[in-house]
Short mmCIF file of C-alpha atoms and ligand atoms in Angstrom, two decimals:
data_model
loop_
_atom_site.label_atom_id
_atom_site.label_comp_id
_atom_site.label_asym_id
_atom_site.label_seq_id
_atom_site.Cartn_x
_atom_site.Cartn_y
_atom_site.Cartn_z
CA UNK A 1 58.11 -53.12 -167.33
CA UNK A 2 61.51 -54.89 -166.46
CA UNK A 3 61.53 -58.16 -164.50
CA UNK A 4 62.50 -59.08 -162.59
CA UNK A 5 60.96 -55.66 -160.33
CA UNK A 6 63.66 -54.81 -157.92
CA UNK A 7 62.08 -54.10 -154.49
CA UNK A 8 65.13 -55.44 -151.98
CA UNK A 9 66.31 -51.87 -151.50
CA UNK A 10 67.42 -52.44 -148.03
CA UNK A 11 70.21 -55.06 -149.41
CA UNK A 12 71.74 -52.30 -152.12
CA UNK A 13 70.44 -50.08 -154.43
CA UNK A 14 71.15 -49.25 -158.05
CA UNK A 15 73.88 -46.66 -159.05
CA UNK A 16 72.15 -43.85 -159.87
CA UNK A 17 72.84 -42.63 -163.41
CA UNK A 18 73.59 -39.63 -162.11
CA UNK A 19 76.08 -40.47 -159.75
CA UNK A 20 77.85 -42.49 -162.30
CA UNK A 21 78.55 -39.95 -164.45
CA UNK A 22 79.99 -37.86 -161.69
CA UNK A 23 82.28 -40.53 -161.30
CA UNK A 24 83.48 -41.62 -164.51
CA UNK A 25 85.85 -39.00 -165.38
CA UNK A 26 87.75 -39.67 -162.29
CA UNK A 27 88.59 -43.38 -163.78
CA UNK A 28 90.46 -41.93 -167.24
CA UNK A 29 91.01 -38.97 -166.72
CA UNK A 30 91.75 -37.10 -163.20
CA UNK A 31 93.17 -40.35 -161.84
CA UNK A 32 95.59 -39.25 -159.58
CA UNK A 33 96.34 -40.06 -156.16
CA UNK A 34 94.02 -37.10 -153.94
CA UNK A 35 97.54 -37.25 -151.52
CA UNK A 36 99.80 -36.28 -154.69
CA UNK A 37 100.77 -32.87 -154.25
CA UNK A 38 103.24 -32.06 -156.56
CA UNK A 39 100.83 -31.66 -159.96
CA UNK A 40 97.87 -31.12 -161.10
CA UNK A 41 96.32 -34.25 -161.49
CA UNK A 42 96.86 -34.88 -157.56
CA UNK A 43 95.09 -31.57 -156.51
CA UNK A 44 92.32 -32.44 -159.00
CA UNK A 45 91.32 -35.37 -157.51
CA UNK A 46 91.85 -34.00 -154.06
CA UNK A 47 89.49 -31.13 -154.77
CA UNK A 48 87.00 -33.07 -155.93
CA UNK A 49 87.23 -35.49 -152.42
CA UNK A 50 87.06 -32.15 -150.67
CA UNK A 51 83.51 -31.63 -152.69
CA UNK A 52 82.53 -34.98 -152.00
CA UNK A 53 82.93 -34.56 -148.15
CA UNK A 54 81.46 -30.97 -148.04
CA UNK A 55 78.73 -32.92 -149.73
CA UNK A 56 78.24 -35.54 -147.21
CA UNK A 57 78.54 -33.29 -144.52
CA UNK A 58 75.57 -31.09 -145.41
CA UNK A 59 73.42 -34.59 -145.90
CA UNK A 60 73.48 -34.48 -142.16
CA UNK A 61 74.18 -30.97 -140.83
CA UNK A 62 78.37 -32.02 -140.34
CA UNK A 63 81.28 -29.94 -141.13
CA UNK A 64 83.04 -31.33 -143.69
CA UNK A 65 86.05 -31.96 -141.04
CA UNK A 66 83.96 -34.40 -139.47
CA UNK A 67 83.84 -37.17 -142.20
CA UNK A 68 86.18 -39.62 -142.67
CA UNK A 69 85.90 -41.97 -145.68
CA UNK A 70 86.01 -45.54 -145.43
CA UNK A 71 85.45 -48.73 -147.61
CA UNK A 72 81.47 -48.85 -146.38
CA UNK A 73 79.26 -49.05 -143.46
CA UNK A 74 80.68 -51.97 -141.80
CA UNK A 75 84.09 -50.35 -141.91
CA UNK A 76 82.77 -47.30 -139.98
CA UNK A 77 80.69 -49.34 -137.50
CA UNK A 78 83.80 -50.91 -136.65
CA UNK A 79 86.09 -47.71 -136.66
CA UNK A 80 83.08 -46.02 -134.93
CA UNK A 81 82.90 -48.66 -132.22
CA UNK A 82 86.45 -50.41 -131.39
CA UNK A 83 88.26 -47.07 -132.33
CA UNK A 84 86.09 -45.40 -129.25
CA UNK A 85 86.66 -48.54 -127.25
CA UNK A 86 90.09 -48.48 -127.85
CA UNK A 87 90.50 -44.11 -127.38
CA UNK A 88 88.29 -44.24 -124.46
CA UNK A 89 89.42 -47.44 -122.17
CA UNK A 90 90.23 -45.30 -119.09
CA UNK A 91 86.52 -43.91 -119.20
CA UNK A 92 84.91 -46.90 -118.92
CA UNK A 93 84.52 -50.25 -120.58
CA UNK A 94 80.99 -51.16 -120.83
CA UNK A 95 78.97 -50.46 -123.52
CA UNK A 96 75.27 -50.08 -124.66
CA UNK A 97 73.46 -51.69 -127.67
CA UNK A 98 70.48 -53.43 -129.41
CA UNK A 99 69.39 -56.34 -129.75
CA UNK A 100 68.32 -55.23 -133.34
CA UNK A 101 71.50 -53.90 -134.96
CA UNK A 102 73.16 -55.02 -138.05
CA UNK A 103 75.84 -57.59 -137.27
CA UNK A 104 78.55 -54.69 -137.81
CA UNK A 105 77.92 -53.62 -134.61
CA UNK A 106 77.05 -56.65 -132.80
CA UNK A 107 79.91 -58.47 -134.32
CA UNK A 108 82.17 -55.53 -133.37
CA UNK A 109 80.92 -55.42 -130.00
CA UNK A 110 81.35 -58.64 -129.53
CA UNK A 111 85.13 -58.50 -130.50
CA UNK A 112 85.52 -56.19 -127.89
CA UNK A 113 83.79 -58.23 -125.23
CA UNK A 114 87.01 -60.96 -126.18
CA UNK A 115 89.15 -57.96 -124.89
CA UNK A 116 87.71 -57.65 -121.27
CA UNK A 117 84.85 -54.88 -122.38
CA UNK A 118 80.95 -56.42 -121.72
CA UNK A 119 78.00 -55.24 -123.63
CA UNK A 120 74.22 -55.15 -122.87
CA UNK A 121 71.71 -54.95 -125.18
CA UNK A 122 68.85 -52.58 -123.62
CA UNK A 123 65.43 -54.69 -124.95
CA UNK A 124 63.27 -53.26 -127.84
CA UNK A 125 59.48 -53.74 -127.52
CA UNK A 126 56.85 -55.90 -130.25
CA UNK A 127 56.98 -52.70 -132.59
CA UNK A 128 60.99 -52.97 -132.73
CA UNK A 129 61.63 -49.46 -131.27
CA UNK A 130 63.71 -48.72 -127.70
CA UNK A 131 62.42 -46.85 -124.99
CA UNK A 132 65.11 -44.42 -124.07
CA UNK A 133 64.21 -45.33 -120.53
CA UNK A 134 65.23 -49.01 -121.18
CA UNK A 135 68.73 -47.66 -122.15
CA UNK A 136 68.86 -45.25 -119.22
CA UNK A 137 68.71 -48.60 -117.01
CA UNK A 138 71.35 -49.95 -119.15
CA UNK A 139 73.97 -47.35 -118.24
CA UNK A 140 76.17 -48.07 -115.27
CA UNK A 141 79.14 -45.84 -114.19
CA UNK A 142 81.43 -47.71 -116.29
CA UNK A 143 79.00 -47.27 -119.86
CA UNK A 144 81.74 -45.52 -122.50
CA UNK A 145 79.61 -45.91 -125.71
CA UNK A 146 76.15 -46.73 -126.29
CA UNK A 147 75.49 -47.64 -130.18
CA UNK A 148 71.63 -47.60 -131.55
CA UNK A 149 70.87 -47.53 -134.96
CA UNK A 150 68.90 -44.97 -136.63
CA UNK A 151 66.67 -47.14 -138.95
CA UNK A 152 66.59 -51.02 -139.19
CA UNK A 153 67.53 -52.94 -142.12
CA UNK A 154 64.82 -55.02 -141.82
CA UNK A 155 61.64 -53.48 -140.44
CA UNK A 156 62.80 -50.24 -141.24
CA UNK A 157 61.93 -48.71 -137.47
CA UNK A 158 62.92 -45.42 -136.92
CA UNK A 159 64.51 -45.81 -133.37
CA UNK A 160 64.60 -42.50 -130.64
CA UNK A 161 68.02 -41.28 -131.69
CA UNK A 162 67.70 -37.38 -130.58
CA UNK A 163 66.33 -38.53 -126.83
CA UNK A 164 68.94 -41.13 -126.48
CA UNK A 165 72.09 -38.64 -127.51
CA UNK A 166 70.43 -36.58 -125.14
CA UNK A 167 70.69 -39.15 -122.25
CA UNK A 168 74.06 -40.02 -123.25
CA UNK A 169 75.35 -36.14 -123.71
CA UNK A 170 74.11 -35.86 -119.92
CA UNK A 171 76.39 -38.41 -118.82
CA UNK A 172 79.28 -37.88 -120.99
CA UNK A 173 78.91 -40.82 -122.69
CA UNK A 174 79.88 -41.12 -126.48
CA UNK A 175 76.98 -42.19 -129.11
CA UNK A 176 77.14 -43.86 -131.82
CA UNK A 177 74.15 -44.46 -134.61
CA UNK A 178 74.20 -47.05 -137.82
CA UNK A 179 72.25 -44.87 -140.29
CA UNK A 180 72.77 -46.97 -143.01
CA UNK A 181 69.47 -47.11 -143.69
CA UNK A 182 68.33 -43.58 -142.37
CA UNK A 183 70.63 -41.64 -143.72
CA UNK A 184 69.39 -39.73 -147.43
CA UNK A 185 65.91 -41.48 -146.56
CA UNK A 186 64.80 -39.64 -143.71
CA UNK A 187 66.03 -36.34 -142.50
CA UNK A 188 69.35 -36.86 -140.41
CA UNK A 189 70.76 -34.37 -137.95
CA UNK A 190 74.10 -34.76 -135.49
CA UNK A 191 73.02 -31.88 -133.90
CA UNK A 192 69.45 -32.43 -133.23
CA UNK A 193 70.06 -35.77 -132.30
CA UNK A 194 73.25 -34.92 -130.35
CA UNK A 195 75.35 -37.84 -132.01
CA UNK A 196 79.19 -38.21 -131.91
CA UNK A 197 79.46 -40.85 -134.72
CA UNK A 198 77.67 -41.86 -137.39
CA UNK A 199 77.69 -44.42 -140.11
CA UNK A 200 76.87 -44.17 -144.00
CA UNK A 201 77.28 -46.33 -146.77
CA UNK A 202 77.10 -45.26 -150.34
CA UNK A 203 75.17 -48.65 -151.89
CA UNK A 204 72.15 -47.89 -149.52
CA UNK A 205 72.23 -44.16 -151.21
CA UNK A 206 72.02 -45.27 -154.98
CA UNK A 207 76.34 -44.60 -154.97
CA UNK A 208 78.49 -47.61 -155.72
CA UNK A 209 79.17 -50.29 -153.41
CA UNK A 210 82.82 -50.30 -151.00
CA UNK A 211 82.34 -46.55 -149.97
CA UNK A 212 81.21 -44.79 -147.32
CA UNK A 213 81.99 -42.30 -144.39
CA UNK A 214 82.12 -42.52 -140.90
CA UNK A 215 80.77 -38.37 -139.16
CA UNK A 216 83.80 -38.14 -135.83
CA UNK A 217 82.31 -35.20 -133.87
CA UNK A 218 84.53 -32.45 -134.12
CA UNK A 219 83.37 -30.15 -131.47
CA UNK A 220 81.43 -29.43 -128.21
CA UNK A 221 83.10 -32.15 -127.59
CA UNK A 222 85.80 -33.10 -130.24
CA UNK A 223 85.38 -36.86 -130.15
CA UNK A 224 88.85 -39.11 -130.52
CA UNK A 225 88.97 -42.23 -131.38
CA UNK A 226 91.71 -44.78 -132.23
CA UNK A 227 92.16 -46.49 -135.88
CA UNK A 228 91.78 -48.95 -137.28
CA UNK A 229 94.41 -48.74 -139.87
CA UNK A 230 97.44 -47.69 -139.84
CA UNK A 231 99.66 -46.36 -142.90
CA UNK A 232 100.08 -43.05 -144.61
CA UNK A 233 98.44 -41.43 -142.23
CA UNK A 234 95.14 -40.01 -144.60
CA UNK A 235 92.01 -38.76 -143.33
CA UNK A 236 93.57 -37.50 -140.13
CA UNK A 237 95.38 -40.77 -139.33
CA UNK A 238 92.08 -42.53 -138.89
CA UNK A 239 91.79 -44.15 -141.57
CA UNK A 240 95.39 -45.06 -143.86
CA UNK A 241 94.90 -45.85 -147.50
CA UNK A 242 95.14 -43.95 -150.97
CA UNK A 243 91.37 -42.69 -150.76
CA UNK A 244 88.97 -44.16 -153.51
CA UNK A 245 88.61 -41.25 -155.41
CA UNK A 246 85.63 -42.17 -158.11
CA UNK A 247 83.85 -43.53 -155.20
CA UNK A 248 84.00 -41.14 -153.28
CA UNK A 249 82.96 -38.66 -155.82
CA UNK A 250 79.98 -40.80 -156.22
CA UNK A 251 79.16 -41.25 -152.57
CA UNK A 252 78.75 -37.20 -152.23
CA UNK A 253 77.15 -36.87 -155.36
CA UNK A 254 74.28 -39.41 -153.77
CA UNK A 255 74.25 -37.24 -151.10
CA UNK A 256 73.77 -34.31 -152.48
CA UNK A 257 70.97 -36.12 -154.89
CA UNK A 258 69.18 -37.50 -151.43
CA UNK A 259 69.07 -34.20 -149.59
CA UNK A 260 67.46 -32.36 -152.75
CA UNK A 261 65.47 -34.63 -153.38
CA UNK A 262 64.26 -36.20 -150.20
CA UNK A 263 61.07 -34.54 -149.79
CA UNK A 264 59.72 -35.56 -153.17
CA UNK A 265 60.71 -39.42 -153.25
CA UNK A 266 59.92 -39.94 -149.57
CA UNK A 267 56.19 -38.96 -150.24
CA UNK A 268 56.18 -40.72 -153.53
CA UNK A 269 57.73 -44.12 -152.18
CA UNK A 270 56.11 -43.64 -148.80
CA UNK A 271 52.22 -43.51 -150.87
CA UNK A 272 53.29 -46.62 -152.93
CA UNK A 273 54.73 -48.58 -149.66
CA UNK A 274 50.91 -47.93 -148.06
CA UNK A 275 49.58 -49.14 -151.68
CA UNK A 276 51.65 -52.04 -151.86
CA UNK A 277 50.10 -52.87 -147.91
CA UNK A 278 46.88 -52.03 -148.66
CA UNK A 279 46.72 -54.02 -151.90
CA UNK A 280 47.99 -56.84 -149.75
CA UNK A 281 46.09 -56.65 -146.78
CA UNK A 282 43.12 -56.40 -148.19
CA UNK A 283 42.86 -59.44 -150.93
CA UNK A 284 44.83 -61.55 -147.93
CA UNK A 285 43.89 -62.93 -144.76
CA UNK A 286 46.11 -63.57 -141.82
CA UNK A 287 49.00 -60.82 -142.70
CA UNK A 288 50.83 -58.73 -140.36
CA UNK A 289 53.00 -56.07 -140.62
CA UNK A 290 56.35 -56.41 -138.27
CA UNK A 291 56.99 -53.07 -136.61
CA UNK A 292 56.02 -49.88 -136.09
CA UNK A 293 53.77 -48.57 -138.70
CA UNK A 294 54.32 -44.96 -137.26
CA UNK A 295 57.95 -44.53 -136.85
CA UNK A 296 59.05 -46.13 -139.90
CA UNK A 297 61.11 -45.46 -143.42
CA UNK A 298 58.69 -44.62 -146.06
CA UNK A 299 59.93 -46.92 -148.48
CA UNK A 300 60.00 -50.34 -146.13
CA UNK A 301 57.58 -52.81 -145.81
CA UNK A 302 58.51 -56.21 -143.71
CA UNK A 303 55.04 -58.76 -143.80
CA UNK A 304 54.31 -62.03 -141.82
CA UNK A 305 51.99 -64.30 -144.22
CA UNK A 306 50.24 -66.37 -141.80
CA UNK A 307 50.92 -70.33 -142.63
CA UNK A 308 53.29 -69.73 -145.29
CA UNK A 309 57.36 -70.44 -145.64
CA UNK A 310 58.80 -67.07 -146.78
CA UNK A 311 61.11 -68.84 -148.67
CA UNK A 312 58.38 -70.94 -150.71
CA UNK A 313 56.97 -67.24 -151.68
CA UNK A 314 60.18 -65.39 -152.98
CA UNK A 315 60.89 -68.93 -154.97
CA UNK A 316 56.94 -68.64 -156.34
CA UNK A 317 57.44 -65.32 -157.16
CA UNK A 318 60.64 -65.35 -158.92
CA UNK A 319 59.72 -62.07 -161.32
CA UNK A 320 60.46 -59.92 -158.16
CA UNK A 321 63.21 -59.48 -156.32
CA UNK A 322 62.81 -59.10 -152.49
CA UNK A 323 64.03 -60.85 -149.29
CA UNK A 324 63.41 -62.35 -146.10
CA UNK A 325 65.24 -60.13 -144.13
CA UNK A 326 68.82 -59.37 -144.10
CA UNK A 327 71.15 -60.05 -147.06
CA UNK A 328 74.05 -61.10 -144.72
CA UNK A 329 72.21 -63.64 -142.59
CA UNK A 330 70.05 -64.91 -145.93
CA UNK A 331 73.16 -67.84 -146.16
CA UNK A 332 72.02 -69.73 -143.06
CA UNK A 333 68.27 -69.98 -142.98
CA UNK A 334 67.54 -68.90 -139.15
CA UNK A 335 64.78 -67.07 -138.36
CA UNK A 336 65.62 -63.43 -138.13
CA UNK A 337 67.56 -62.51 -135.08
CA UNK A 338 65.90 -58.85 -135.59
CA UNK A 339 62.34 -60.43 -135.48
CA UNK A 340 63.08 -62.56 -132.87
CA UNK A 341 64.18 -59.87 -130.42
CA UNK A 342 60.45 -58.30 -131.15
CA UNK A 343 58.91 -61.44 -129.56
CA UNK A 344 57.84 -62.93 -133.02
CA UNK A 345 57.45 -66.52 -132.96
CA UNK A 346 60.06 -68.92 -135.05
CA UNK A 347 56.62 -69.78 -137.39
CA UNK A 348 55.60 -66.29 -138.12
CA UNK A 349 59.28 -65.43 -138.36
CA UNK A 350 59.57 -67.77 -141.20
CA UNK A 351 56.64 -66.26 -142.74
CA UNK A 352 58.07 -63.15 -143.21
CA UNK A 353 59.21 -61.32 -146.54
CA UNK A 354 61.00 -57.99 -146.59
CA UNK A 355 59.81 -55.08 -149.47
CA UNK A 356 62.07 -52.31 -149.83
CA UNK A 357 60.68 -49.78 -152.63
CA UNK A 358 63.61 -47.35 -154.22
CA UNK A 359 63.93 -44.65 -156.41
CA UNK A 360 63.36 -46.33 -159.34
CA UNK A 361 60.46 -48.00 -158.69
CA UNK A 362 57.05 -47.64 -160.86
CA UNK A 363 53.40 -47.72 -159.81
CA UNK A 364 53.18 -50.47 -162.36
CA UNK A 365 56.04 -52.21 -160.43
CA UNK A 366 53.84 -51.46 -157.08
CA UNK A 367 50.50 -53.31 -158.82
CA UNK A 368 52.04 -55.90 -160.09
CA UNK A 369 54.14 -56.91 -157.03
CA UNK A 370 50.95 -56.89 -155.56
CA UNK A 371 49.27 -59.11 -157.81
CA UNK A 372 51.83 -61.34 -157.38
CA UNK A 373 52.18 -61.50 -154.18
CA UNK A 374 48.54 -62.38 -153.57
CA UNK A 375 48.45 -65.10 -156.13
CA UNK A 376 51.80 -66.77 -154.73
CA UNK A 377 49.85 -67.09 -151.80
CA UNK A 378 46.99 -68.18 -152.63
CA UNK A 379 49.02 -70.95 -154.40
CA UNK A 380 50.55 -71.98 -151.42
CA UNK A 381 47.34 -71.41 -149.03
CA UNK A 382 45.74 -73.83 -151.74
CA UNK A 383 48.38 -76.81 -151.83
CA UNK A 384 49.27 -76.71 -147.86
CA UNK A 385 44.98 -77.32 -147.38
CA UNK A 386 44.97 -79.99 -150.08
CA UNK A 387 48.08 -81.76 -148.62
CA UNK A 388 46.32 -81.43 -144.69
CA UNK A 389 42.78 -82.79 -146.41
CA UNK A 390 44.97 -85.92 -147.95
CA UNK A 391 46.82 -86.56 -144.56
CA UNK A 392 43.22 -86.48 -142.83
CA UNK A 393 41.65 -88.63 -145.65
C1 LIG B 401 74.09 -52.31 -145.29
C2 LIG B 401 74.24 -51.99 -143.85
C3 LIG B 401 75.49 -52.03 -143.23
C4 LIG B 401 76.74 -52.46 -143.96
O1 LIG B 401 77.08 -51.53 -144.95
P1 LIG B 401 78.20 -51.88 -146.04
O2 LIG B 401 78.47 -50.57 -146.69
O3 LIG B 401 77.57 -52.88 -146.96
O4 LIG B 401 79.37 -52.42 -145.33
C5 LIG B 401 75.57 -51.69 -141.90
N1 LIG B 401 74.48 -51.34 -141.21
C6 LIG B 401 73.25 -51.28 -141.77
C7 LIG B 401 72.08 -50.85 -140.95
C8 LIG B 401 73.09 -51.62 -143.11
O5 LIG B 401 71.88 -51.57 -143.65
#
């Protein structure tokens, strides 16, 4: 066994060796520029970005039409929600989000709300998940996007997605979902779940990092929306730039490896995530898991140890490589804003350490994160009695 074990999946995953080599040759050897038309090397690398986005597409029942490539999630969280803002202004300009969502969208949102548009965040209950009702109430006649994640980044809560593009398709309204997370981990459908845009990054996938794709509904109804960029006009004018060829190659090669092999890994990682709980919960006292056990990823587990400072455990445990919650929000030490909109107190926010299993986890990996967990714990448990006995004494 390798330490230290990698179980901070959420933050970015490992390239899979697979998807590597699918990209290499397009480094050396077919590096032309996809939008070079006159020879050979040009259409070679633009076939194989027409692969990549038939490849994408199929992830999550698109037309290959419908993706545009960008640098990563954030980018098409951004493009997803200012380019609608900006497209749609006559329609409305309120729009509809969670408390929960990765700062992409709250940051973007909150951009717009500088330009005259206002925001509400419809509340999520102590599991983490929305009731579509709440974001029924949300709406108002002037609601032109409403934006809900598919999974969260930190507690890994599958939210409603196909009733809330319902409620929104009703009204006309456009939806967007962050599926970051979701997407290639749990099964992903713009039909079923009636969505107009959609998010994916390729370093949540096991692809490289600075690559992803935004899905821009194509029809019943073809969804516009304004970009961000502007330049040489590629991918439709929405998104300018001289595409990233290898990465993109290696973003629908994840893809492709995620819908094959889906099935398989999410049992696999979804049996070790209840052994790596189990193991916890039952050599601990005073543990609690933070949202809903039931509509969750398979592969995330987020735990509150009661009386202990998260950060004292990942710095006792330094063999093993998980978080406290969010990578971006790690830098200044608040309590998680995600945990915090799920009624968890500051204490027990602090408390709480984020597992995300991947694909290239081990059952050894599972037993012995366990094992350490526990005695980090313990540890801790031990020296915060002895220091409360010496106070008392
Ligand atoms: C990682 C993540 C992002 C940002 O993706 P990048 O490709 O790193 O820009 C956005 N939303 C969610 C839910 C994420 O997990």
């Amino acid at each position: 066994m390798k330490l230290p074990v990698y179980m901070d999946n959420h933050a970015t995953t490992p390239v899979d060796p697979r998807v590597l080599e699918a990209m290499l040759p397009y480094f050396t050897e077919v590096y032309g520029n996809a939008a070079s038309r006159n020879h050979r090397l040009g259409w070679e690398a633009e076939a194989a970005v027409e692969t990549a986005r038939k490849q994408v597409a199929k992830l999550i029942n698109a037309s290959p039409q419908e993706i545009v490539f960008t640098s990563g999630a954030t980018e098409s969280d951004n493009l997803a929600i200012k380019g609608a803002a900006w497209a749609h202004r006559g329609r409305g300009n309120h729009i509809v989000t969670l408390p929960t969502e990765h700062k992409a969208v709250l940051d973007a949102a909150k951009r717009l709300e500088q330009e005259g548009f206002s925001v509400t965040c419809a509340r999520v209950g102590a599991d983490g998940l929305v009731d579509p009702d709440d974001v029924k109430r949300a709406l108002t006649d002037g609601t032109m996007l409403v934006s809900v994640m598919a999974a969260n980044n930190e507690i890994g809560v599958l939210q409603p997605i196909a009733e809330i593009g319902k409620l929104c398709r009703e009204r006309g309204i456009l939806f967007h979902t962050d599926a970051a997370q979701a997407a290639g981990k749990a099964p992903v459908d713009v039909e079923r779940m009636g969505v107009d845009l959609l998010s994916i990054s390729a370093h949540k996938i096991y692809g490289p990092k600075g690559v992803g794709a935004l899905y821009v509904r194509g029809k019943n109804p073809a969804v516009e929306i304004a970009p961000l960029i502007d330049g040489g006009g590629h991918e439709c004018g929405l998104r300018s730039g001289t595409l990233n060829v290898p990465g993109i190659v290696g973003l629908g090669k994840a893809c492709e490896l995620c819908r094959l092999e889906m099935p398989e890994e999410s049992r696999r990682l979804g049996g070790w995530r209840d052994r790596l709980r189990d193991g916890i919960f039952s050599r601990l006292d005073d543990v609690r898991v933070n949202g809903s056990m039931e509509h969750r990823l398979p592969h995330n587990l987020n735990v509150s140890f009661g009386g202990i400072d998260g950060e004292s455990l990942l710095v006792g445990m330094n063999d093993v490589a998980v978080s406290l919650g969010s990578a971006c929000m790690s830098a200044t030490r608040e309590p998680s804003y995600v945990l915090k909109a799920l009624g968890v107190s500051d204490d027990r926010a602090q408390s709480s350490v984020r597992f995300g299993l991947g694909r290239f986890n081990t059952e050894e990996e599972v037993d012995y994160v366990i094992g350490r967990v526990v005695e980090t714990a313990n540890v801790l448990r031990d020296i915060s009695v002895k220091a409360e006995g010496k106070c008392k004494g």
